[in-house]
Short mmCIF file of C-alpha atoms in Angstrom, two decimals:
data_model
loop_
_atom_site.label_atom_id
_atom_site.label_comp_id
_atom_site.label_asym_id
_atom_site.label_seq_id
_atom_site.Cartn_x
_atom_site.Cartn_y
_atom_site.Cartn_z
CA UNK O 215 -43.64 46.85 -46.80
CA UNK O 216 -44.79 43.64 -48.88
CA UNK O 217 -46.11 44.37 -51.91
CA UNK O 218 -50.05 42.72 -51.50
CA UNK O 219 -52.83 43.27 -53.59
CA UNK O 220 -56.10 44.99 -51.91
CA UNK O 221 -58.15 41.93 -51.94
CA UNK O 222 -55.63 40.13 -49.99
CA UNK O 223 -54.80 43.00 -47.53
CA UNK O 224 -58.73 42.74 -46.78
CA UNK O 225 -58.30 39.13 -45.91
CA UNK O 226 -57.45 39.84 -42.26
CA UNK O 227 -57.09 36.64 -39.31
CA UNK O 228 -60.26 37.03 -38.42
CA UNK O 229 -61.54 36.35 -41.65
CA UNK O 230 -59.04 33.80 -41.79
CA UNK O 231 -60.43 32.29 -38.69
CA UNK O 232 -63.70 31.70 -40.31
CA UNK O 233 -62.82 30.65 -43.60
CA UNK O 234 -60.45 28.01 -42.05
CA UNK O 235 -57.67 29.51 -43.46
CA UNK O 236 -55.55 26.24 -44.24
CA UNK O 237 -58.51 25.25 -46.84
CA UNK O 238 -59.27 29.15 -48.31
CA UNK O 239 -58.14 29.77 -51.28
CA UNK O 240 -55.27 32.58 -51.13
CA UNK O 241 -52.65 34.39 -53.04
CA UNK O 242 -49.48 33.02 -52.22
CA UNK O 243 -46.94 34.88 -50.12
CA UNK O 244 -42.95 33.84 -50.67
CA UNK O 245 -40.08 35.50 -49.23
CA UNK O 246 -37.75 37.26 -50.67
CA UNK O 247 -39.50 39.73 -52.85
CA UNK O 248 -39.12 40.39 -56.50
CA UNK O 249 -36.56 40.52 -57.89
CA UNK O 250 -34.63 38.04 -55.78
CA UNK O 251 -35.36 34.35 -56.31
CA UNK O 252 -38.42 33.16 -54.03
CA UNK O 253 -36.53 30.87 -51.89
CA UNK O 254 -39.53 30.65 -48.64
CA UNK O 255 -42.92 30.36 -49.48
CA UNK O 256 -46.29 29.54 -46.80
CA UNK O 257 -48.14 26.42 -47.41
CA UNK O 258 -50.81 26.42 -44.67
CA UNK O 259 -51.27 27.08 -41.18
CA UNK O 260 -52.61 24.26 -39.03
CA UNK O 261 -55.36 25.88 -36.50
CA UNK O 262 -56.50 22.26 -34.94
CA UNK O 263 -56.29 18.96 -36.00
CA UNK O 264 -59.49 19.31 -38.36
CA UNK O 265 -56.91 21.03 -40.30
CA UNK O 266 -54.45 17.55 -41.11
CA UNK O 267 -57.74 15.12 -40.94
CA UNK O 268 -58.92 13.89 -44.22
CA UNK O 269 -60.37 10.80 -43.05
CA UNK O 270 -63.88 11.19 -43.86
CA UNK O 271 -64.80 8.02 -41.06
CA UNK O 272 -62.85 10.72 -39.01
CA UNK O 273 -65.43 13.22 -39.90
CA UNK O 274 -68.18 10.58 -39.79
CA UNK O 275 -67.46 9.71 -35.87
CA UNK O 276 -66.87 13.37 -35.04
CA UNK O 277 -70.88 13.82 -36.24
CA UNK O 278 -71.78 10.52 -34.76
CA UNK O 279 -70.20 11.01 -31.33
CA UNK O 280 -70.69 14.98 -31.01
CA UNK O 281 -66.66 15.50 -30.85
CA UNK O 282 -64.61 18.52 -31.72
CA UNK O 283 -61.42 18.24 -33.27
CA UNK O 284 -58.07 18.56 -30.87
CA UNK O 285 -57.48 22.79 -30.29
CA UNK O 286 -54.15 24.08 -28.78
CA UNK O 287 -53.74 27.56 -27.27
CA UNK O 288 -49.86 27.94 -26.75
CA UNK O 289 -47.86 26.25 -28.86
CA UNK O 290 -44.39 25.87 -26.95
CA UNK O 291 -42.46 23.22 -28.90
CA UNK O 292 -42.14 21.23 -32.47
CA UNK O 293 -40.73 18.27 -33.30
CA UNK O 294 -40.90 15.79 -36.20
CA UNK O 295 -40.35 12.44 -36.34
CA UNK O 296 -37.65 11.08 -38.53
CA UNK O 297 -40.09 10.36 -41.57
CA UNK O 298 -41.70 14.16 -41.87
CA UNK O 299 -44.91 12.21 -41.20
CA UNK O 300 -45.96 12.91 -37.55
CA UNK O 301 -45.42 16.31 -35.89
CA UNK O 302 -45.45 16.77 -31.79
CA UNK O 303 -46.42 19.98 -30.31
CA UNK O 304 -46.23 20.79 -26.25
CA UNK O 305 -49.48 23.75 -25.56
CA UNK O 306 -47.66 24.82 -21.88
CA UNK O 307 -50.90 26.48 -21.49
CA UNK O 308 -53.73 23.92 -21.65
CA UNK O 309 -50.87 21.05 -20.13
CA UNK O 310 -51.45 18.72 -23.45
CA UNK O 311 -48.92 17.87 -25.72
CA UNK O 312 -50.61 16.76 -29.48
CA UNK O 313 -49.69 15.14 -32.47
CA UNK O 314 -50.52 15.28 -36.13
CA UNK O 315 -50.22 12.80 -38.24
CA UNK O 316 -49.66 13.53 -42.15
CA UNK O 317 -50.19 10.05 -43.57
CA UNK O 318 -53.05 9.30 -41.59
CA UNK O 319 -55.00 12.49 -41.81
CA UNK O 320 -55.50 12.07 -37.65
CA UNK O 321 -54.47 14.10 -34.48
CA UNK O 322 -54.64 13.53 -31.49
CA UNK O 323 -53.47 14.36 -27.57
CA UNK O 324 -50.83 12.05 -26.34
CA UNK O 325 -51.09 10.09 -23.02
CA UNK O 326 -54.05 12.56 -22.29
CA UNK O 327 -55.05 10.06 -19.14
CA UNK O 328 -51.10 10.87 -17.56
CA UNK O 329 -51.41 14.63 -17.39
CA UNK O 330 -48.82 16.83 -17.61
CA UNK O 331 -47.51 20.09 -15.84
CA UNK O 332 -47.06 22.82 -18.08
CA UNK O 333 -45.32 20.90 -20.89
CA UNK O 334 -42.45 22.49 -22.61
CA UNK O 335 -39.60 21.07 -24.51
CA UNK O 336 -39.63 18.00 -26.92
CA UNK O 337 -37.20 15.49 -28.39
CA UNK O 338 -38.25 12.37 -30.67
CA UNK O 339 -35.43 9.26 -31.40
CA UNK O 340 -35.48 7.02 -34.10
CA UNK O 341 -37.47 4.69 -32.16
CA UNK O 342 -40.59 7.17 -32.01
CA UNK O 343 -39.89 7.42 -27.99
CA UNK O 344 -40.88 11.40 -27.34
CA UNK O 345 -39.18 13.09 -24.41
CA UNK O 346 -40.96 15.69 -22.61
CA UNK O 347 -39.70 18.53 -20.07
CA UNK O 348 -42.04 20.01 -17.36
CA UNK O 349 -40.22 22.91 -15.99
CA UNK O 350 -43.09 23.10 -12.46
CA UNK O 351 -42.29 19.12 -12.23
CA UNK O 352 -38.23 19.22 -13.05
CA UNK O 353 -38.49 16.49 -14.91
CA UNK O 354 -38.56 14.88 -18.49
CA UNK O 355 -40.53 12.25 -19.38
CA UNK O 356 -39.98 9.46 -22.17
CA UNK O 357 -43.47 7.80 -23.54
CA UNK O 358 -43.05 5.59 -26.53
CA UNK O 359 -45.46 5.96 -29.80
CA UNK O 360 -48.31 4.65 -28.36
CA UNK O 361 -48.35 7.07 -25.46
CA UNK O 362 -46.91 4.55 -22.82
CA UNK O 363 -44.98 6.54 -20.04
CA UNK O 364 -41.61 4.65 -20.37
CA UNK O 365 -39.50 6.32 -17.50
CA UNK O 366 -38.59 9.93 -16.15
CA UNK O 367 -35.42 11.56 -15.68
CA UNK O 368 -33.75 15.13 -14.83
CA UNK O 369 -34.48 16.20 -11.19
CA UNK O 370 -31.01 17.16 -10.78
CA UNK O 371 -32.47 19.96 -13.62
CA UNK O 372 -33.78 23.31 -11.50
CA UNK O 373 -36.25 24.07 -14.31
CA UNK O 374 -35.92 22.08 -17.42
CA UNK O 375 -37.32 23.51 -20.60
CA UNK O 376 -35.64 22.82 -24.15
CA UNK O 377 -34.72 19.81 -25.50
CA UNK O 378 -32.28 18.26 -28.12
CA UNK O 379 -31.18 14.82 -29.13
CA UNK O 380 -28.05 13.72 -30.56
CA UNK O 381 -28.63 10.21 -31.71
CA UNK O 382 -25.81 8.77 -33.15
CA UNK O 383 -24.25 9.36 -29.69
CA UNK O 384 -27.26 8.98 -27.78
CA UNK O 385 -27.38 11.82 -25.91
CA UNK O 386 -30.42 14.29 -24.76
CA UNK O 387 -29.33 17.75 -23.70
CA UNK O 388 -31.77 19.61 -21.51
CA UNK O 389 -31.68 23.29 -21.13
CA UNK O 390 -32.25 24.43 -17.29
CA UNK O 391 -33.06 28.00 -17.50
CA UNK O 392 -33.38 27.95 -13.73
CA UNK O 393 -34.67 31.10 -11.87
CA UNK O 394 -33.21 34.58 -12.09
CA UNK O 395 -31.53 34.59 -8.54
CA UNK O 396 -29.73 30.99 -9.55
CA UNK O 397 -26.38 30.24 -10.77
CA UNK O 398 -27.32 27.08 -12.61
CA UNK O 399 -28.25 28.48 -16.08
CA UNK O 400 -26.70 25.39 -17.86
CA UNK O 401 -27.32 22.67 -20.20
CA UNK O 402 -27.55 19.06 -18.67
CA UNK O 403 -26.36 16.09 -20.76
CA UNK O 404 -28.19 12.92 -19.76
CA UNK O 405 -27.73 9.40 -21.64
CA UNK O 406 -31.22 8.26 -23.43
CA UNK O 407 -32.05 6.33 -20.21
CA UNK O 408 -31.65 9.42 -18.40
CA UNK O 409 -28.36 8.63 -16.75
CA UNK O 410 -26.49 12.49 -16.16
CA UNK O 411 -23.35 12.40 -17.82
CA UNK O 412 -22.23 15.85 -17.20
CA UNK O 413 -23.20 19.85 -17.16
CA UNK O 414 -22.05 22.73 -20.11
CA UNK O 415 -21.78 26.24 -19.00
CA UNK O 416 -22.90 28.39 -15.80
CA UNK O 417 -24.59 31.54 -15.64
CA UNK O 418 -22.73 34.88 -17.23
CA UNK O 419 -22.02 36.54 -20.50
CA UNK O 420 -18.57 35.00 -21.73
CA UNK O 421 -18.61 32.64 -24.11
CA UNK O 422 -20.03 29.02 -22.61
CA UNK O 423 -21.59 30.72 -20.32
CA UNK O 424 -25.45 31.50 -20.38
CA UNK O 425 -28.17 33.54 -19.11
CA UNK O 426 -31.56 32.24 -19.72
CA UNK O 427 -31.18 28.79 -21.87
CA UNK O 428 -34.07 28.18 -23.53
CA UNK O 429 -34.49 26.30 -27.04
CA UNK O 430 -31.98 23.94 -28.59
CA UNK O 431 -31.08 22.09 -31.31
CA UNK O 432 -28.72 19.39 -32.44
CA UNK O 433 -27.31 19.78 -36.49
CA UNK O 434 -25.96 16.51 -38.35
CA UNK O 435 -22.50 16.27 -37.15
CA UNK O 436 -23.67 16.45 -33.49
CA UNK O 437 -23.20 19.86 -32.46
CA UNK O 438 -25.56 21.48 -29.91
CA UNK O 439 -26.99 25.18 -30.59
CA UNK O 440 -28.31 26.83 -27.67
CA UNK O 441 -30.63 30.10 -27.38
CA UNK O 442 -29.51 31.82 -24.64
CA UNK O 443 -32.08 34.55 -24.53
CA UNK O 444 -31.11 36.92 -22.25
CA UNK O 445 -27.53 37.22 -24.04
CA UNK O 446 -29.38 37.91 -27.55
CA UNK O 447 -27.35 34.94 -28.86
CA UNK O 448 -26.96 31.56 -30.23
CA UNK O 449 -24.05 29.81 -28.88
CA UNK O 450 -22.96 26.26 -30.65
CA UNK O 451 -20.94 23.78 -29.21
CA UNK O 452 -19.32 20.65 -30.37
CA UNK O 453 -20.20 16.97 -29.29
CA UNK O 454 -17.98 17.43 -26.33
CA UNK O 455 -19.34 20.40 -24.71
CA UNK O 456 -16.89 23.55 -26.09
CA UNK O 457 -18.12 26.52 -27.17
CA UNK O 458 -16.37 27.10 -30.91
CA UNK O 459 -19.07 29.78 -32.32
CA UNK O 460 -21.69 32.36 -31.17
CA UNK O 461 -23.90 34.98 -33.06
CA UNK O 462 -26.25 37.61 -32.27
CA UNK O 463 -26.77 40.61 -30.22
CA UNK O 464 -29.24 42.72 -28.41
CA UNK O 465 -31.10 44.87 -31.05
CA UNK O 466 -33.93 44.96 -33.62
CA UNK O 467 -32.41 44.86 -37.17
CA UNK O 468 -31.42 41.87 -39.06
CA UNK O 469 -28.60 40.06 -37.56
CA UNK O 470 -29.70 41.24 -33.91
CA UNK O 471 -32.36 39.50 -31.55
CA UNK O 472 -35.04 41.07 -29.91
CA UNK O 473 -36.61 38.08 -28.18
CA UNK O 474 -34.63 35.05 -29.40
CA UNK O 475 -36.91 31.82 -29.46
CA UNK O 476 -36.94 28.78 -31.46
CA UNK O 477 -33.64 27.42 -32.95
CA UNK O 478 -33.41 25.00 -35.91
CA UNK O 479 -30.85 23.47 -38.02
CA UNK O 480 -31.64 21.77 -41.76
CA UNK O 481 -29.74 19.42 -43.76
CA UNK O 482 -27.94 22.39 -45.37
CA UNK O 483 -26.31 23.31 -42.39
CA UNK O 484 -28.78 26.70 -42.46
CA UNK O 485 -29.61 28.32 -38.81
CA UNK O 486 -33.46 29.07 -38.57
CA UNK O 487 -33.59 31.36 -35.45
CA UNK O 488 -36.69 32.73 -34.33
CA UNK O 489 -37.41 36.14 -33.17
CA UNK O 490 -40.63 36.74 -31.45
CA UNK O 491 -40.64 40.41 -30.81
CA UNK O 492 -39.48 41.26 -34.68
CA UNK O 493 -42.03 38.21 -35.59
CA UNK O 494 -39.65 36.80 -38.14
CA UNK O 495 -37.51 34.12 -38.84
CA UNK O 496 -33.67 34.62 -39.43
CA UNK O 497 -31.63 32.20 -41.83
CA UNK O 498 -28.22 32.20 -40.83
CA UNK O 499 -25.28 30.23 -42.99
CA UNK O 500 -22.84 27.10 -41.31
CA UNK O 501 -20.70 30.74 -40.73
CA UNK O 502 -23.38 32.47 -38.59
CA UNK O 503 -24.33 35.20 -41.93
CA UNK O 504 -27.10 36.40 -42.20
CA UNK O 505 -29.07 34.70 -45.48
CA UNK O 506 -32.14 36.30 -45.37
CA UNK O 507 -35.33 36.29 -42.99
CA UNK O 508 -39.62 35.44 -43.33
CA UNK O 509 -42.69 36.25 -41.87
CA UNK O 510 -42.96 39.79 -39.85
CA UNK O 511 -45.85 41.43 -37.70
CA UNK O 512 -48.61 41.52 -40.67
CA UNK O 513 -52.06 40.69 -39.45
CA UNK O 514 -52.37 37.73 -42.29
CA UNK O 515 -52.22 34.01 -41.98
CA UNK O 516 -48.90 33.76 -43.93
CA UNK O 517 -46.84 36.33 -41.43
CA UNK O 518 -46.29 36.16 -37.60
CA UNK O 519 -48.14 37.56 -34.20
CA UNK O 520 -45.53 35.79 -31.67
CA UNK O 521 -43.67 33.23 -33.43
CA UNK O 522 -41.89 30.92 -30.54
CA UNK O 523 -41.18 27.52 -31.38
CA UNK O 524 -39.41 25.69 -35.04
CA UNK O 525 -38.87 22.77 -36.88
CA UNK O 526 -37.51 21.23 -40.08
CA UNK O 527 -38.18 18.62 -41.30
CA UNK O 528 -35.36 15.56 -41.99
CA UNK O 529 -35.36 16.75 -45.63
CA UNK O 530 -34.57 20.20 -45.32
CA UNK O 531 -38.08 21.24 -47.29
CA UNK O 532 -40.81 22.26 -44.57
CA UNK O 533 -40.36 24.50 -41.87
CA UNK O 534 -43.08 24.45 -39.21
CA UNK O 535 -43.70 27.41 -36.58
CA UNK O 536 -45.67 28.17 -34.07
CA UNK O 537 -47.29 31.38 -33.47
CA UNK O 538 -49.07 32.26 -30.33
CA UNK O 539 -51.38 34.54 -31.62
CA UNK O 540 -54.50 35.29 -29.18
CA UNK O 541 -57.02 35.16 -32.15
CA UNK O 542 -55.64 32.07 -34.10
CA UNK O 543 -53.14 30.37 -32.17
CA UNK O 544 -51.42 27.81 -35.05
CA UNK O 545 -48.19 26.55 -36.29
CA UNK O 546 -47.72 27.61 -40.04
CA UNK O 547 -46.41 25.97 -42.52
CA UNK O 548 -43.70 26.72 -45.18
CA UNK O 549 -41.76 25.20 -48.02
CA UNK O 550 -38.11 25.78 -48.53
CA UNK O 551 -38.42 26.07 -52.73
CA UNK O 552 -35.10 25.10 -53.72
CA UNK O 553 -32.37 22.80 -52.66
CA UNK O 554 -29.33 24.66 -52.53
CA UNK O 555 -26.13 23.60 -50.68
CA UNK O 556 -26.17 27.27 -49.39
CA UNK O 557 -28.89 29.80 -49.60
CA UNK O 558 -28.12 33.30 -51.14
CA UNK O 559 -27.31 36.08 -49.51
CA UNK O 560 -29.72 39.23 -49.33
CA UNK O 561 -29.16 41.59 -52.20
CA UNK O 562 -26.54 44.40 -50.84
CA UNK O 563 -28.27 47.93 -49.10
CA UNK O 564 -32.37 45.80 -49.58
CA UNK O 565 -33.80 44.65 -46.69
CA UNK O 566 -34.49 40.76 -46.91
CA UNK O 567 -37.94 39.10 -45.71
CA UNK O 568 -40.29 41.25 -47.66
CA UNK O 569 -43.05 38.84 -48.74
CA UNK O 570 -43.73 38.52 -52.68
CA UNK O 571 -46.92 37.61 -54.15
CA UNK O 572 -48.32 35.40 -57.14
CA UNK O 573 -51.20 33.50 -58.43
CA UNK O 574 -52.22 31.64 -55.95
CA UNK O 575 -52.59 27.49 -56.07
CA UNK O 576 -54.66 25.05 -53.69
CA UNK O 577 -51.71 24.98 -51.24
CA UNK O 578 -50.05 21.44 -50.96
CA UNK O 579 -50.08 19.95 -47.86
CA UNK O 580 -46.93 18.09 -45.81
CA UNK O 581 -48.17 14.83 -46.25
CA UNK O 582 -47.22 15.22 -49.81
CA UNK O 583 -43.69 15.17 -49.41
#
């Protein structure tokens, strides 16, 4: 069980949700605990976008016009662009997807006049063009900064939810969980102008094969990591398409997935996998070990309801999740404390992911970086 002080088990989310937890001052949680080397630590949780605007004109019109700040409900996916300095979310819930922008201090919903049907995966290019998938629609849509739908793609997709992007070799892959009486649990590999260039995988349990693709990610040297949910598992495949590694199983401890979600892949070569039934977040090494894991099912800001979707930023340092809790839906923030070509290894027979606490400081926010 983390080791908390009283005064902070007291602070409890609803508390949280009045004192706008991003701005209350806390005691910091960091993961591992004493006496391994903090190596995770929270920074804030974003709630709505009052919680990235500092723009006091911002708060000024808000007052002026009668305006609330943008509110999600189900965060589904995350994705950064290439700076850090503008994260996308897709809410599948209230059909929006929304951005926050660091350096600005703004948020806002993107191409709110278009509409969309139950948004779910997202990819970003070096351009700033976001992709979108709408599973009810089977389709993914491209819309460039400014919100401009540029063209759609992916009907050849049964029901297309996570996204990836490979730039250097401009690819998009798009996950097509499909239905549970179809065959076509795949991933599709479409050019960026949304030209198919060819499938990976059918529905089963051998390797390259899937049952239930959901998230993905692509790492640095262009290979694609796929949740496939309903195997427990993460398969990765290289540029072309083959299946060389997969990890994970059906179970509860460390190691094991529960309900495999979000999948994400830092400069390090470190696997971020998230679990939403254990509510943590398992760091795996460019060998599929086990590092260590964060968060858990606390009833605090720092720590997890149902985690789903992940992130990392282009610099290996923030790590952004999104939790669907009922109360406080957010994404929460947290800082990867030191750069490390490989993170260490969980001390042998202790359980990792046990938050630590110390003094706490006004918590710096992403647009710092």
């Amino acid at each position: 069980m983390p080791r908390v002080t009283t005064s902070v088990a007291a602070l409890t989310l609803a508390l949280a949700t009045a004192c706008s937890g991003a701005s209350a001052r806390r005691v910091e949680v960091r993961w591992p605990s004493d006496p391994d080397p903090a190596r995770i630590r929270f920074v804030k949780a974003i709630t709505s976008g009052a919680d990235v605007e500092t723009s006091s004109w911002t708060s000024f019109q808000r007052s002026l016009l009668g305006t609330s700040p943008v509110t999600f409900r189900q965060p589904t996916s995350l994705a950064l662009t290439g700076d850090g300095l503008r994260l996308y979310m897709t809410d599948q819930s209230m059909g929006q997807v929304i951005w926050f922008d660091f350096k600005q201090g703004q948020a806002g919903r993107m191409a709110p006049d278009v509409g969309f049907a139950q948004p779910f995966g997202l990819a970003i290019d070096d351009q700033g063009i976001v992709y979108v998938s709408e599973p009810p629609a089977r389709r993914v849509r491209a819309f460039n900064p400014a919100g401009q739908l540029l063209r759609e793609f992916g009907t050849e997709a049964e029901r297309p939810t996570g996204l990836a992007l490979d730039q250097k070799r401009q690819l998009i892959y798009v996950a097509d969980g499909s239905f549970p009486t179809s065959q076509n649990h795949r991933v599709l590999v479409y050019s960026l102008q949304g030209k198919l260039l060819r499938t990976i995988g059918t529905r089963g349990s051998a390797p390259g094969q899937f049952n239930f693709p959901a998230h993905l990610t692509v790492d640095r040297d262009g290979n694609l990591y796929v949740v496939d949910s309903l195997n427990f598992r993460v398969q990765v495949f290289d540029p072309e398409g083959n299946v060389f590694r997969f990890f994970g199983e059906a179970g509860e401890s460390l190691g094991k997935f529960a309900r495999p979600k979000g999948v994400a892949v830092d400069k390090r070569g470190i696997v971020y996998v998230v679990d939403a039934e254990m509510a943590n977040v398992q760091m795996f090494n460019d060998r599929s070990q086990l590092l260590m894991s964060f968060g858990g099912k606390i009833n605090m800001l720092e720590y997890f309801d149902i985690p789903g979707p992940i992130t990392v930023d282009s610099a290996g340092k923030y790590i952004y999740v999104g939790d669907l809790n009922n109360v406080l839906p957010r994404v929460n923030v947290y800082e990867f404390l030191e750069v490390a070509e490989q993170a260490p290894a969980a001390s042998p027979g202790k359980v990792p992911g046990a938050g630590a606490t110390v003094p706490a400081a006004d918590p710096a926010a992403p647009a710092t970086k």
